[in-house]
C-alpha positions as CSV (number, residue, x, y, z in Angstrom):
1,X,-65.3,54.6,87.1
2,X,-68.1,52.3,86.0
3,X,-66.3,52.4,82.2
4,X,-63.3,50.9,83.5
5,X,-64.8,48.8,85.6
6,X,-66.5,47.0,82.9
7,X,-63.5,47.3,80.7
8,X,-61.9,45.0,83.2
9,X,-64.6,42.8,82.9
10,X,-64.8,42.2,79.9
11,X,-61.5,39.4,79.9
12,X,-64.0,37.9,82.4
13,X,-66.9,37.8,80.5
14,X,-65.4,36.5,77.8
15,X,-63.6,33.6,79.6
16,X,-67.5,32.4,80.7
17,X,-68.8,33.3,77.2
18,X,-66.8,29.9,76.3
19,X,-68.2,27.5,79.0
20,X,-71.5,26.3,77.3
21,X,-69.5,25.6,73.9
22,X,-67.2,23.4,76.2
23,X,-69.2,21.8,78.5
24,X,-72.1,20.5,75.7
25,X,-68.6,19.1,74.0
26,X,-67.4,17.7,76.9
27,X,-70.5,16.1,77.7
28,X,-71.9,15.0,74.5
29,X,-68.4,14.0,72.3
30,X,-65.5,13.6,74.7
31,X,-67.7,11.4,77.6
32,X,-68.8,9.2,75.1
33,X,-65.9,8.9,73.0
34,X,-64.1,8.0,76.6
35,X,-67.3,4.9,77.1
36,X,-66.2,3.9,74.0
37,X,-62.3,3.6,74.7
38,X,-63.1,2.0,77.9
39,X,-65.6,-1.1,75.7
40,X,-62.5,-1.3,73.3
41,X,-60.5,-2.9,76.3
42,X,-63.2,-5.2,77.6
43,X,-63.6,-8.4,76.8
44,X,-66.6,-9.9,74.5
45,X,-69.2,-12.2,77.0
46,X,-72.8,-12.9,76.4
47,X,-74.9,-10.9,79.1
48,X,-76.0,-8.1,79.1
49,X,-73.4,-5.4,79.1
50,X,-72.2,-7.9,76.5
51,X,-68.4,-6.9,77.3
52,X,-66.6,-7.5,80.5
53,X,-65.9,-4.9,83.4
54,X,-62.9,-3.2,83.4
55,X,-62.8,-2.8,86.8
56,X,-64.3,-5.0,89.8
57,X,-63.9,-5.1,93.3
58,X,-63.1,-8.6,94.7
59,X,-62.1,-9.0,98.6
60,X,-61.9,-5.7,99.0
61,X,-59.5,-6.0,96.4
62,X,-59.7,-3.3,93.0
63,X,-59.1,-5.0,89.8
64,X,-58.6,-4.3,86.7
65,X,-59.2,-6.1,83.9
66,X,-57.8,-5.0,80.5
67,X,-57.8,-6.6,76.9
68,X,-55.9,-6.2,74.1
69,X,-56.9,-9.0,72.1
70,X,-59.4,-6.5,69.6
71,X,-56.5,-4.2,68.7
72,X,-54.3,-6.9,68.1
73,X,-57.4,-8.7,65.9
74,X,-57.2,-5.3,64.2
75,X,-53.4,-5.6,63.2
76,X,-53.5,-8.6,62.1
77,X,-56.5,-9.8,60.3
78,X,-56.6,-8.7,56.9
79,X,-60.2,-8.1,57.0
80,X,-60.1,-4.7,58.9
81,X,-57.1,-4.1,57.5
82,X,-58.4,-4.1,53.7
83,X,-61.3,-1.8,55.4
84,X,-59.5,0.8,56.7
85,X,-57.4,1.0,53.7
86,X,-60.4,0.6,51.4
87,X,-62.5,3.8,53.4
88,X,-59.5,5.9,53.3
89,X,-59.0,5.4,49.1
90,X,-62.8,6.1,48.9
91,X,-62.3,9.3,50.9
92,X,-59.8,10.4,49.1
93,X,-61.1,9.7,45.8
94,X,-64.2,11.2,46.5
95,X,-62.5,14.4,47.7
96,X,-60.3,14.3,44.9
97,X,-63.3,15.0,42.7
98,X,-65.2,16.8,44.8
99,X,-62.3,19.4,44.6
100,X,-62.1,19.1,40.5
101,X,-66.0,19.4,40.4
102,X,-66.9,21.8,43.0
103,X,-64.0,24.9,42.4
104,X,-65.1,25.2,39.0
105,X,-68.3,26.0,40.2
106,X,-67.2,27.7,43.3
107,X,-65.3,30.1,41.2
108,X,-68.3,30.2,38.9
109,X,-70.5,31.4,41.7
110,X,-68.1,33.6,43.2
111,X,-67.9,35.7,40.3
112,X,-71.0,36.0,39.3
113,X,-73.6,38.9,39.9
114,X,-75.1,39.0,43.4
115,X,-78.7,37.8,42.2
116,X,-77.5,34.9,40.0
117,X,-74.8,34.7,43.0
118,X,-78.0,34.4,45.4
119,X,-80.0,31.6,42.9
120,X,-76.7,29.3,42.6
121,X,-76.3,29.2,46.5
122,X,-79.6,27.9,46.9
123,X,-79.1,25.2,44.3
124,X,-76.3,24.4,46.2
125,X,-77.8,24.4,49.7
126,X,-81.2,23.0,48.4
127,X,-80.9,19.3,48.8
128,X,-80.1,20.0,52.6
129,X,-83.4,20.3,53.0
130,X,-84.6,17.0,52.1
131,X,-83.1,14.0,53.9
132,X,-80.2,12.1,53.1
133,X,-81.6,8.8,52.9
134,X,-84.1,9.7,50.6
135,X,-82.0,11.6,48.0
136,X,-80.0,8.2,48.4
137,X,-82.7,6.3,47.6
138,X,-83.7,8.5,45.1
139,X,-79.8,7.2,43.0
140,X,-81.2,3.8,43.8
141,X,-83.9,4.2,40.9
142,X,-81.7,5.9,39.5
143,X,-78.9,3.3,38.7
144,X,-80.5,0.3,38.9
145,X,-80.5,-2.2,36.3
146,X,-83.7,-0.9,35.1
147,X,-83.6,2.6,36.4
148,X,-83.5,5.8,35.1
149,X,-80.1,6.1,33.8
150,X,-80.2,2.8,32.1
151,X,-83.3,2.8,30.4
152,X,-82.5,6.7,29.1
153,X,-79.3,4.9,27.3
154,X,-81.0,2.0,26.2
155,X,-83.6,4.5,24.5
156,X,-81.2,6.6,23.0
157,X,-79.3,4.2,21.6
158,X,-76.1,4.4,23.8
159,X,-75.6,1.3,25.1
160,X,-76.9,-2.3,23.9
161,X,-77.2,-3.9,27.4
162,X,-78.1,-2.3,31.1
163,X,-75.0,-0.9,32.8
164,X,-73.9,-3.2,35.9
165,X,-73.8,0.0,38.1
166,X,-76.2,-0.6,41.2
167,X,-74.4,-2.2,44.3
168,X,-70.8,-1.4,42.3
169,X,-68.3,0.9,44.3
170,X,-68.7,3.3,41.2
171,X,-72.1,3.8,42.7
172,X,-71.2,4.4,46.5
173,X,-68.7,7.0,44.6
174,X,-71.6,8.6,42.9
175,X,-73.5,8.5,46.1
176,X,-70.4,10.5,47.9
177,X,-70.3,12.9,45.3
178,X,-73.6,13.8,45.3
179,X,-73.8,14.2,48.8
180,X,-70.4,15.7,50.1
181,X,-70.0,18.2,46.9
182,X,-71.7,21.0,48.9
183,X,-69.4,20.8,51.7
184,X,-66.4,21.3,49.2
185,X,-68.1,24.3,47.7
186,X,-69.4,26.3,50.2
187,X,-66.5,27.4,52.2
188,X,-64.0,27.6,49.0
189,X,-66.9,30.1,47.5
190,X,-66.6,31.4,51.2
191,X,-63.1,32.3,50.5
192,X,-63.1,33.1,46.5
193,X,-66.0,35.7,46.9
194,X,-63.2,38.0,49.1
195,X,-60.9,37.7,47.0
196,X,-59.7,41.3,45.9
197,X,-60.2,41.7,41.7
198,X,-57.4,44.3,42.1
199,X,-54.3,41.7,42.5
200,X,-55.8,40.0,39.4
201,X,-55.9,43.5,37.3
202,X,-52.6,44.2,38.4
203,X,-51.6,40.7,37.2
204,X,-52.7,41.4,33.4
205,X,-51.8,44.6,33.5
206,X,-48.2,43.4,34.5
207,X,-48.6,41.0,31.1
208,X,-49.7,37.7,32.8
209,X,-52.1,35.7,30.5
210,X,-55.8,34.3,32.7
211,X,-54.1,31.1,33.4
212,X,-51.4,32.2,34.6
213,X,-53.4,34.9,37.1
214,X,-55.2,32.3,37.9
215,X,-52.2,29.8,39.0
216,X,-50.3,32.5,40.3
217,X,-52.8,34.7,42.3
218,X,-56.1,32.9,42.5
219,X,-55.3,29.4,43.2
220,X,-52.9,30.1,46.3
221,X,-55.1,32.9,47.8
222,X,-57.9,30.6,47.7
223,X,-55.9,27.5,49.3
224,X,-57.6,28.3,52.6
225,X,-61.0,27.4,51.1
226,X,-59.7,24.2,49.3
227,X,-58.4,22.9,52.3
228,X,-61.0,23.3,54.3
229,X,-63.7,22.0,52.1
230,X,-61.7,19.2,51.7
231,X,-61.3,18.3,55.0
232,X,-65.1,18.9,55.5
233,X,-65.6,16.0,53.0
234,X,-62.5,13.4,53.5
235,X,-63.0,13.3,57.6
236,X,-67.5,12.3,57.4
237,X,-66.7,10.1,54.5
238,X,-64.1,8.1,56.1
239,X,-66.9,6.8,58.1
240,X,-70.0,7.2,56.1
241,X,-72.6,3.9,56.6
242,X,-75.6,5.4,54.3
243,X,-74.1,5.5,51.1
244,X,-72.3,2.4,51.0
245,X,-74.8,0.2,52.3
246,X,-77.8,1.5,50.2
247,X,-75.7,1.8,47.0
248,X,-72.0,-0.5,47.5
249,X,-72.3,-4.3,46.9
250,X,-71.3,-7.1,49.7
251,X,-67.5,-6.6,49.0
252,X,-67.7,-2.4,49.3
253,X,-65.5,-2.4,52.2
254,X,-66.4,0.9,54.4
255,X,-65.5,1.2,58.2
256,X,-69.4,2.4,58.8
257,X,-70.5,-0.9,57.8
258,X,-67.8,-2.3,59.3
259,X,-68.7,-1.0,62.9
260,X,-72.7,-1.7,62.4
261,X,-71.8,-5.5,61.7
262,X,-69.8,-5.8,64.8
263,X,-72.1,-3.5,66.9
264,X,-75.5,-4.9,66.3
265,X,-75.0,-8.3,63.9
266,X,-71.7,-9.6,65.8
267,X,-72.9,-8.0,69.0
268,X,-69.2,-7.7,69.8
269,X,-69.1,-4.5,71.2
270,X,-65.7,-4.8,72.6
271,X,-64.5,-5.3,68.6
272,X,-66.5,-2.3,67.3
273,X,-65.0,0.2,69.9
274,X,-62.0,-1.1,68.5
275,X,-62.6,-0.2,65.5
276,X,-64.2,3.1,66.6
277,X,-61.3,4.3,68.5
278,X,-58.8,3.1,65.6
279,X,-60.8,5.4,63.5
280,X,-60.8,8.6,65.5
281,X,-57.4,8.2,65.7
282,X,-57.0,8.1,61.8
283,X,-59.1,11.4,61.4
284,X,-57.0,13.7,64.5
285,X,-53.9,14.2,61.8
286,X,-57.2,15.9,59.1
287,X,-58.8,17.6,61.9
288,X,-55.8,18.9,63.5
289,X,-55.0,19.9,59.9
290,X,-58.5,21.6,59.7
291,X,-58.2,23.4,63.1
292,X,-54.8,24.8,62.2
293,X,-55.9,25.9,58.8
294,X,-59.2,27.7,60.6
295,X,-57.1,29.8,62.8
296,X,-54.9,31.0,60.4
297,X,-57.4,32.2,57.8
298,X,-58.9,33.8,61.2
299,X,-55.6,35.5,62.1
300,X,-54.9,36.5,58.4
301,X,-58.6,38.4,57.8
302,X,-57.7,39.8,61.4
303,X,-54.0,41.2,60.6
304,X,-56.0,42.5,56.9
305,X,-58.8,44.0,59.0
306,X,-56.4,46.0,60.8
307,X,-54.4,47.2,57.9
């Protein structure tokens, strides 16, 4: 009696085990991503909320007050326009090689022994542990007219005059690199590392050459880790403010710097939500993508589980 008692429990138990999860999400992303839609249709006024109510009660009378005139600024001026376009063709790039750079040594790592396997995932996970604005700042010496890089050249005999590479785009693409490479390799190794050898023995010993395993076994098995690594580095680069404003020049265009001028230089908080909200709506279609992607590598190692 008390086995099937908790046996019918269990659903129960489970249902509550979800609660916390949701609540510190409800409280901490989806209450203050719902502030933030309300600024976006306020109007800008100097005071302090410097934005207007959206609702007041006059006479005994409810109000409401709602603007339009930042979304429309957003559809028409060719300033946020040229950002949005400019922060989605830098995350894109930089996820492009991210994915060129990182499977090679995803696939590298994943096949390796387990101690050198062990070694390479620290190297990999190591510069987590230092902050991200100083391992930017470290590329600041690095590419500076007289940095590092530059004065190596110059010494060797490479180049004649310093390379114009500091406060360049090429450097905020550097700086993404660096930093978002370990989100691309991690959970493609993830997926590469159960990959079973046996499909790709059976593949040479059904006469198919290494590339050809590769493209035909390897590469689509291991589509579950591609996509999600590069999801986990085109959604935070969309919006990335570190990187572009310690390495890009005045005209690197990056909606991060974009919402830090309006927030605290304009003080036009009503525009910045704006922008904010515009944003989040760009990066549902990638994280629905990354959701759906999630669940069905889950149901997949389930259904092989069982099997």
């Amino acid at each position: 009696m008390k086995r099937f008692f908790m046996r019918d429990r269990q659903p129960a138990l489970r249902k509550l085990a979800i609660v916390p999860p949701f609540a510190w999400l409800a409280l901490f992303l989806l209450v203050p991503f719902l502030l933030v839609l309300k600024i976006s249709f306020a109007d800008l006024r100097f005071g302090i909320p410097p934005y207007t109510p959206l609702a007041t009660l006059e006479n005994e009378a409810l109000r409401l007050s709602v603007y339009f005139s930042s979304y429309k600024l957003l559809l028409t001026d060719s300033l946020y326009i040229a950002t949005y376009i400019s922060s989605v063709k830098m995350a894109l790039v930089t996820t492009v090689c991210c994915g060129l750079i990182g499977y090679p040594m995803a696939y590298y790592i994943a096949r390796a022994t387990p101690k050198a396997r062990n070694l390479m995932l620290l190297a990999v996970i190591l510069p987590f542990w230092t902050s991200l604005l100083l391992r930017v700042y470290a590329w600041v010496g690095i590419l500076r007219s007289d940095g590092l890089l530059n004065t190596a050249l110059l010494a060797l005999g490479v180049i004649d005059a310093p390379l114009e590479l500091y406060r360049t785009d090429i450097a905020v693409y550097i700086g993404l690199i660096y930093a978002y490479l370990p989100f691309f390799i991690l959970p493609l190794y993830a997926n590469l590392v159960k990959l079973d050898i046996r499909l790709l023995e059976a593949a040479h010993d059904l006469g198919a050459r290494p590339w050809q395993a590769f493209w035909n076994v390897t590469l689509p098995m291991s589509m579950p880790g591609v996509v999600a690594g590069a999801l986990l580095v085109f959604i935070p680069t969309v919006g990335e403010y570190v990187i572009p404003e310690m390495l890009g020049g005045a005209d690197t265009l990056m909606m991060g710097r974009l919402m830090w001028t309006e927030f605290f230089n304009n003080t036009d908080w009503p525009m910045a939500a704006a922008v904010t909200c515009v944003m989040v709506l760009i990066l549902i279609v990638p994280l629905a993508l990354l959701q759906y992607n999630q669940a069905r590598q889950f149901d997949l190692e389930r259904r092989h589980g069982k099997n």
